[in-house]
PDB file of C-alpha atoms and ligand atoms in Angstrom:
ATOM      1  CA  MET I 228      -0.522   1.611  29.954  1.00 71.00           C
ATOM      2  CA  THR I 229       2.408   1.158  32.273  1.00 81.00           C
ATOM      3  CA  PHE I 230       2.756   4.251  34.400  1.00 93.00           C
ATOM      4  CA  TYR I 231       3.950   2.735  37.655  1.00 96.00           C
ATOM      5  CA  THR I 232       6.201  -0.334  37.874  1.00 96.00           C
ATOM      6  CA  LEU I 233       7.410  -2.824  40.472  1.00 97.00           C
ATOM      7  CA  PRO I 234      10.595  -1.581  42.160  1.00 97.00           C
ATOM      8  CA  LYS I 235      13.597  -3.934  42.175  1.00 97.00           C
ATOM      9  CA  LEU I 236      14.254  -5.825  45.385  1.00 98.00           C
ATOM     10  CA  THR I 237      17.723  -5.327  46.853  1.00 96.00           C
ATOM     11  CA  TYR I 238      17.815  -8.870  48.291  1.00 98.00           C
ATOM     12  CA  SER I 239      16.774 -12.285  47.023  1.00 98.00           C
ATOM     13  CA  TYR I 240      13.495 -13.984  47.969  1.00 98.00           C
ATOM     14  CA  ASP I 241      15.327 -16.104  50.542  1.00 98.00           C
ATOM     15  CA  GLY I 242      17.330 -13.149  51.881  1.00 98.00           C
ATOM     16  CA  LEU I 243      15.062 -12.642  54.897  1.00 98.00           C
ATOM     17  CA  GLU I 244      14.993 -16.327  55.881  1.00 98.00           C
ATOM     18  CA  PRO I 245      14.251 -17.760  58.370  1.00 98.00           C
ATOM     19  CA  TYR I 246      12.126 -14.824  59.561  1.00 98.00           C
ATOM     20  CA  ILE I 247      10.244 -14.338  56.311  1.00 98.00           C
ATOM     21  CA  ASP I 248      10.233 -17.356  54.017  1.00 98.00           C
ATOM     22  CA  ALA I 249      11.212 -17.268  50.357  1.00 98.00           C
ATOM     23  CA  LYS I 250       7.844 -18.508  49.049  1.00 98.00           C
ATOM     24  CA  THR I 251       5.961 -15.767  50.897  1.00 98.00           C
ATOM     25  CA  MET I 252       8.367 -13.145  49.574  1.00 98.00           C
ATOM     26  CA  GLU I 253       8.018 -14.384  46.009  1.00 98.00           C
ATOM     27  CA  ILE I 254       4.205 -14.474  46.017  1.00 98.00           C
ATOM     28  CA  HIS I 255       3.939 -11.246  47.978  1.00 98.00           C
ATOM     29  CA  TYR I 256       6.150  -9.357  45.531  1.00 98.00           C
ATOM     30  CA  LEU I 257       5.333 -10.992  42.184  1.00 98.00           C
ATOM     31  CA  LYS I 258       1.598 -11.523  42.717  1.00 98.00           C
ATOM     32  CA  HIS I 259       0.245  -9.194  45.403  1.00 98.00           C
ATOM     33  CA  HIS I 260       2.406  -6.121  44.847  1.00 98.00           C
ATOM     34  CA  ALA I 261       2.283  -6.566  41.072  1.00 98.00           C
ATOM     35  CA  ALA I 262      -1.533  -6.685  41.190  1.00 98.00           C
ATOM     36  CA  TYR I 263      -1.665  -3.349  43.037  1.00 98.00           C
ATOM     37  CA  VAL I 264       0.588  -1.822  40.379  1.00 98.00           C
ATOM     38  CA  ASP I 265      -1.530  -3.225  37.517  1.00 97.00           C
ATOM     39  CA  LYS I 266      -4.806  -2.039  39.024  1.00 97.00           C
ATOM     40  CA  LEU I 267      -3.348   1.395  39.811  1.00 97.00           C
ATOM     41  CA  ASN I 268      -2.274   1.778  36.182  1.00 96.00           C
ATOM     42  CA  ILE I 269      -5.731   0.781  34.951  1.00 96.00           C
ATOM     43  CA  ALA I 270      -7.418   3.239  37.318  1.00 95.00           C
ATOM     44  CA  LEU I 271      -5.231   6.089  36.041  1.00 95.00           C
ATOM     45  CA  GLU I 272      -5.762   5.498  32.331  1.00 94.00           C
ATOM     46  CA  LYS I 273      -8.130   8.428  31.945  1.00 87.00           C
ATOM     47  CA  VAL I 274      -6.071  10.928  33.951  1.00 91.00           C
ATOM     48  CA  PRO I 275      -2.640  10.715  32.249  1.00 86.00           C
ATOM     49  CA  ASN I 276      -1.523  14.049  33.741  1.00 85.00           C
ATOM     50  CA  PHE I 277      -1.434  12.414  37.171  1.00 84.00           C
ATOM     51  CA  THR I 278       0.707   9.478  36.108  1.00 84.00           C
ATOM     52  CA  THR I 279       4.122  11.122  35.987  1.00 88.00           C
ATOM     53  CA  LYS I 280       4.138  11.948  39.696  1.00 92.00           C
ATOM     54  CA  PRO I 281       6.066   9.979  42.301  1.00 94.00           C
ATOM     55  CA  ILE I 282       3.595   7.691  44.036  1.00 96.00           C
ATOM     56  CA  GLU I 283       3.852   9.642  47.324  1.00 94.00           C
ATOM     57  CA  GLU I 284       2.843  12.841  45.541  1.00 95.00           C
ATOM     58  CA  LEU I 285      -0.054  11.095  43.800  1.00 95.00           C
ATOM     59  CA  LEU I 286      -1.357   9.959  47.201  1.00 96.00           C
ATOM     60  CA  GLN I 287      -1.004  13.441  48.688  1.00 95.00           C
ATOM     61  CA  GLU I 288      -3.141  14.774  45.830  1.00 94.00           C
ATOM     62  CA  VAL I 289      -5.685  11.963  45.852  1.00 95.00           C
ATOM     63  CA  GLY I 290      -8.431  14.455  46.771  1.00 94.00           C
ATOM     64  CA  SER I 291      -8.096  16.167  43.396  1.00 94.00           C
ATOM     65  CA  LEU I 292      -8.660  12.968  41.404  1.00 95.00           C
ATOM     66  CA  PRO I 293     -12.070  12.334  39.790  1.00 95.00           C
ATOM     67  CA  SER I 294     -14.327  10.792  42.432  1.00 95.00           C
ATOM     68  CA  ASP I 295     -15.002   7.628  40.420  1.00 95.00           C
ATOM     69  CA  ILE I 296     -11.330   6.551  40.534  1.00 96.00           C
ATOM     70  CA  ARG I 297     -10.349   8.009  43.924  1.00 96.00           C
ATOM     71  CA  GLN I 298     -11.022   4.886  45.985  1.00 97.00           C
ATOM     72  CA  ALA I 299      -9.180   2.689  43.466  1.00 97.00           C
ATOM     73  CA  VAL I 300      -6.121   4.943  43.798  1.00 97.00           C
ATOM     74  CA  ILE I 301      -6.376   4.897  47.608  1.00 97.00           C
ATOM     75  CA  ASN I 302      -6.485   1.081  47.510  1.00 98.00           C
ATOM     76  CA  HIS I 303      -4.014   0.251  44.747  1.00 98.00           C
ATOM     77  CA  GLY I 304      -1.828   3.357  44.892  1.00 98.00           C
ATOM     78  CA  GLY I 305      -1.690   2.827  48.643  1.00 98.00           C
ATOM     79  CA  GLY I 306      -0.843  -0.823  48.051  1.00 98.00           C
ATOM     80  CA  HIS I 307       1.954   0.150  45.652  1.00 98.00           C
ATOM     81  CA  ALA I 308       3.396   2.796  48.009  1.00 98.00           C
ATOM     82  CA  ASN I 309       3.095   0.632  51.127  1.00 98.00           C
ATOM     83  CA  HIS I 310       4.779  -2.384  49.550  1.00 98.00           C
ATOM     84  CA  SER I 311       7.559  -0.350  47.911  1.00 98.00           C
ATOM     85  CA  PHE I 312       8.197   1.121  51.362  1.00 98.00           C
ATOM     86  CA  PHE I 313       7.992  -2.299  53.048  1.00 98.00           C
ATOM     87  CA  TRP I 314      10.658  -3.933  50.830  1.00 98.00           C
ATOM     88  CA  GLN I 315      13.042  -1.078  51.638  1.00 97.00           C
ATOM     89  CA  ILE I 316      12.431  -1.172  55.362  1.00 98.00           C
ATOM     90  CA  MET I 317      13.686  -4.770  55.518  1.00 98.00           C
ATOM     91  CA  THR I 318      17.207  -6.095  55.027  1.00 97.00           C
ATOM     92  CA  LEU I 319      19.298  -9.198  55.640  1.00 97.00           C
ATOM     93  CA  PRO I 320      19.065 -10.403  59.265  1.00 95.00           C
ATOM     94  CA  GLY I 321      21.511  -8.669  61.592  1.00 86.00           C
ATOM     95  CA  GLU I 322      22.622  -6.193  58.959  1.00 85.00           C
ATOM     96  CA  ALA I 323      21.310  -2.966  60.478  1.00 79.00           C
ATOM     97  CA  GLN I 324      21.363  -1.640  64.030  1.00 85.00           C
ATOM     98  CA  LEU I 325      19.176   1.121  65.397  1.00 86.00           C
ATOM     99  CA  ARG I 326      21.371   4.140  66.083  1.00 81.00           C
ATOM    100  CA  ASP I 327      21.852   7.828  65.429  1.00 82.00           C
ATOM    101  CA  GLU I 328      19.053  10.348  65.468  1.00 92.00           C
ATOM    102  CA  LEU I 329      16.203   7.864  65.301  1.00 94.00           C
ATOM    103  CA  ALA I 330      17.472   5.909  68.316  1.00 94.00           C
ATOM    104  CA  LEU I 331      17.588   9.107  70.371  1.00 94.00           C
ATOM    105  CA  ALA I 332      14.157  10.215  69.183  1.00 95.00           C
ATOM    106  CA  ILE I 333      12.594   6.843  70.045  1.00 97.00           C
ATOM    107  CA  GLU I 334      14.116   6.952  73.529  1.00 96.00           C
ATOM    108  CA  LYS I 335      12.860  10.491  74.007  1.00 96.00           C
ATOM    109  CA  GLU I 336       9.309   9.659  72.892  1.00 97.00           C
ATOM    110  CA  PHE I 337       8.871   6.160  74.373  1.00 97.00           C
ATOM    111  CA  ASP I 338      11.389   6.166  77.289  1.00 93.00           C
ATOM    112  CA  ASN I 339      13.331   3.206  75.945  1.00 94.00           C
ATOM    113  CA  PHE I 340      13.494   0.921  72.942  1.00 95.00           C
ATOM    114  CA  THR I 341      11.784  -2.008  74.676  1.00 96.00           C
ATOM    115  CA  ASP I 342       8.771   0.119  75.606  1.00 97.00           C
ATOM    116  CA  PHE I 343       8.572   1.369  72.036  1.00 98.00           C
ATOM    117  CA  GLN I 344       8.774  -2.163  70.674  1.00 97.00           C
ATOM    118  CA  ASN I 345       6.105  -3.430  73.085  1.00 98.00           C
ATOM    119  CA  GLN I 346       3.732  -0.622  72.117  1.00 98.00           C
ATOM    120  CA  PHE I 347       4.318  -1.270  68.416  1.00 98.00           C
ATOM    121  CA  ASN I 348       3.772  -5.012  68.900  1.00 98.00           C
ATOM    122  CA  GLN I 349       0.528  -4.378  70.802  1.00 98.00           C
ATOM    123  CA  LYS I 350      -0.764  -2.100  68.059  1.00 98.00           C
ATOM    124  CA  ALA I 351       0.143  -4.673  65.395  1.00 98.00           C
ATOM    125  CA  VAL I 352      -1.275  -7.702  67.231  1.00 98.00           C
ATOM    126  CA  ASN I 353      -4.525  -5.938  68.101  1.00 98.00           C
ATOM    127  CA  HIS I 354      -5.184  -4.406  64.688  1.00 98.00           C
ATOM    128  CA  PHE I 355      -8.391  -6.051  63.524  1.00 97.00           C
ATOM    129  CA  GLY I 356      -8.323  -7.564  60.051  1.00 96.00           C
ATOM    130  CA  SER I 357      -6.049  -6.509  57.204  1.00 98.00           C
ATOM    131  CA  GLY I 358      -3.868  -3.440  57.411  1.00 98.00           C
ATOM    132  CA  TRP I 359      -0.525  -2.085  58.534  1.00 98.00           C
ATOM    133  CA  ALA I 360       1.248  -1.021  61.734  1.00 98.00           C
ATOM    134  CA  TRP I 361       3.426   2.078  61.510  1.00 98.00           C
ATOM    135  CA  LEU I 362       5.884   4.307  63.254  1.00 98.00           C
ATOM    136  CA  SER I 363       5.314   7.696  61.639  1.00 98.00           C
ATOM    137  CA  LEU I 364       6.134  11.355  62.084  1.00 97.00           C
ATOM    138  CA  ASP I 365       3.193  13.700  62.431  1.00 95.00           C
ATOM    139  CA  GLN I 366       3.052  17.333  61.334  1.00 92.00           C
ATOM    140  CA  ASN I 367       4.660  18.400  64.630  1.00 92.00           C
ATOM    141  CA  GLN I 368       7.651  16.074  64.029  1.00 92.00           C
ATOM    142  CA  LYS I 369       6.376  13.807  66.806  1.00 95.00           C
ATOM    143  CA  LEU I 370       6.876  10.043  66.495  1.00 97.00           C
ATOM    144  CA  ILE I 371       3.601   8.125  66.741  1.00 98.00           C
ATOM    145  CA  ILE I 372       2.673   4.441  66.611  1.00 98.00           C
ATOM    146  CA  HIS I 373      -0.527   3.822  64.673  1.00 98.00           C
ATOM    147  CA  SER I 374      -2.204   1.369  62.324  1.00 98.00           C
ATOM    148  CA  THR I 375      -4.114   1.773  59.070  1.00 98.00           C
ATOM    149  CA  ALA I 376      -6.844  -0.427  57.604  1.00 98.00           C
ATOM    150  CA  ASN I 377      -6.647  -2.138  54.210  1.00 98.00           C
ATOM    151  CA  GLN I 378      -3.996  -0.403  52.043  1.00 98.00           C
ATOM    152  CA  ASN I 379      -4.588   3.073  53.442  1.00 98.00           C
ATOM    153  CA  SER I 380      -1.258   4.896  53.378  1.00 98.00           C
ATOM    154  CA  PRO I 381      -0.110   7.150  56.248  1.00 98.00           C
ATOM    155  CA  ILE I 382       0.791   9.662  53.514  1.00 96.00           C
ATOM    156  CA  ILE I 383      -2.903  10.205  52.752  1.00 95.00           C
ATOM    157  CA  SER I 384      -3.448  11.138  56.415  1.00 93.00           C
ATOM    158  CA  GLY I 385      -0.590  13.652  56.279  1.00 94.00           C
ATOM    159  CA  LEU I 386       1.863  11.389  58.118  1.00 96.00           C
ATOM    160  CA  LYS I 387       5.428  10.458  57.160  1.00 96.00           C
ATOM    161  CA  PRO I 388       6.129   6.721  57.647  1.00 97.00           C
ATOM    162  CA  ILE I 389       9.424   5.737  59.311  1.00 98.00           C
ATOM    163  CA  ILE I 390       8.868   1.971  59.586  1.00 98.00           C
ATOM    164  CA  GLY I 391       5.828  -0.097  58.590  1.00 98.00           C
ATOM    165  CA  LEU I 392       4.692  -3.684  58.953  1.00 98.00           C
ATOM    166  CA  ASP I 393       2.284  -5.490  56.629  1.00 98.00           C
ATOM    167  CA  LEU I 394      -0.433  -7.197  58.710  1.00 98.00           C
ATOM    168  CA  TRP I 395      -2.344  -8.802  55.852  1.00 98.00           C
ATOM    169  CA  GLU I 396      -2.424 -12.577  56.166  1.00 98.00           C
ATOM    170  CA  HIS I 397      -0.737 -12.857  52.742  1.00 98.00           C
ATOM    171  CA  ALA I 398       2.382 -11.416  54.434  1.00 98.00           C
ATOM    172  CA  TYR I 399       2.776 -14.281  56.895  1.00 98.00           C
ATOM    173  CA  TYR I 400       0.185 -17.034  56.568  1.00 98.00           C
ATOM    174  CA  LEU I 401       2.302 -19.624  54.684  1.00 98.00           C
ATOM    175  CA  LYS I 402       4.882 -19.729  57.473  1.00 98.00           C
ATOM    176  CA  TYR I 403       3.024 -18.518  60.563  1.00 98.00           C
ATOM    177  CA  GLN I 404      -0.649 -19.360  59.831  1.00 97.00           C
ATOM    178  CA  ASN I 405      -2.691 -17.709  62.618  1.00 96.00           C
ATOM    179  CA  ARG I 406       0.399 -16.806  64.702  1.00 98.00           C
ATOM    180  CA  ARG I 407       0.531 -13.102  63.900  1.00 98.00           C
ATOM    181  CA  ALA I 408       2.345 -12.274  67.162  1.00 98.00           C
ATOM    182  CA  GLU I 409       5.232 -14.608  66.238  1.00 98.00           C
ATOM    183  CA  TYR I 410       5.519 -13.030  62.781  1.00 98.00           C
ATOM    184  CA  ILE I 411       5.644  -9.564  64.360  1.00 98.00           C
ATOM    185  CA  GLU I 412       8.282 -10.636  66.897  1.00 98.00           C
ATOM    186  CA  ASN I 413      10.471 -12.179  64.171  1.00 98.00           C
ATOM    187  CA  TRP I 414      10.093  -9.225  61.822  1.00 98.00           C
ATOM    188  CA  TRP I 415      12.267  -7.062  64.110  1.00 97.00           C
ATOM    189  CA  SER I 416      15.248  -9.225  63.069  1.00 97.00           C
ATOM    190  CA  VAL I 417      15.038  -7.929  59.491  1.00 97.00           C
ATOM    191  CA  VAL I 418      14.148  -4.269  60.068  1.00 97.00           C
ATOM    192  CA  ASN I 419      16.425  -2.018  58.026  1.00 97.00           C
ATOM    193  CA  TRP I 420      17.306   0.610  60.621  1.00 96.00           C
ATOM    194  CA  ASN I 421      19.628   2.396  58.206  1.00 95.00           C
ATOM    195  CA  GLN I 422      16.665   3.064  55.932  1.00 95.00           C
ATOM    196  CA  ALA I 423      14.458   3.961  58.931  1.00 96.00           C
ATOM    197  CA  ASN I 424      17.053   6.458  60.077  1.00 95.00           C
ATOM    198  CA  LYS I 425      17.153   7.922  56.574  1.00 94.00           C
ATOM    199  CA  ASN I 426      13.359   8.248  56.533  1.00 95.00           C
ATOM    200  CA  PHE I 427      13.517   9.995  59.902  1.00 95.00           C
ATOM    201  CA  LYS I 428      16.314  12.381  58.931  1.00 90.00           C
ATOM    202  CA  ASN I 429      14.424  13.457  55.817  1.00 84.00           C
ATOM    203  CA  GLY I 430      11.813  14.655  58.287  1.00 76.00           C
ATOM    204  CA  TYR I 431       8.292  15.723  57.673  1.00 57.00           C
ATOM    205  CA  HIS I 432       7.447  17.305  54.324  1.00 47.00           C
TER     206      HIS I 432
HETATM  207 MN1  LIG S  36       1.098  -7.136  51.427  1.00 68.27          MN
END
């Protein structure tokens, strides 16, 4: 059954060039993200009442799923949510500037944007193995930099993601091979700050 589906991209595979190459985008979206969606749908076949929920809500309620499918939903539901979020948090190079409420909040929490960026880069470079680096809001509306392993979503930990970066090798290996730090540095050129600001303004739910 098809409960969850791949979201449409708002840019073409080569839209994020030269920072993220077209081949990586195509495989990442059509193969990796699609596989998370397929496996999530398979895992949910026996609990159809859960399948009409937005993916974020499904993840918030993952504790009430039958234990034999819970980990599959954490992995593949997390993969679906994380990638849907990731495509939205990127845009054509130079298109979006950090401003408004989020800019002020970042300066308040991290002193200045460069310090924030350095801390985020450190967290992303030093994350061991596959996973994600995040800027999230916690329950006290405080901005925090953190990472998650595998496809674990911040939503499951009660956090609200503002921006997020895929650290799995499939996200960068074709172009950057082992140079994760260079991928991270270049990714800032395609961050969709308009979307980040929207995520921030919606606040913590
Ligand atoms: Mn990925």
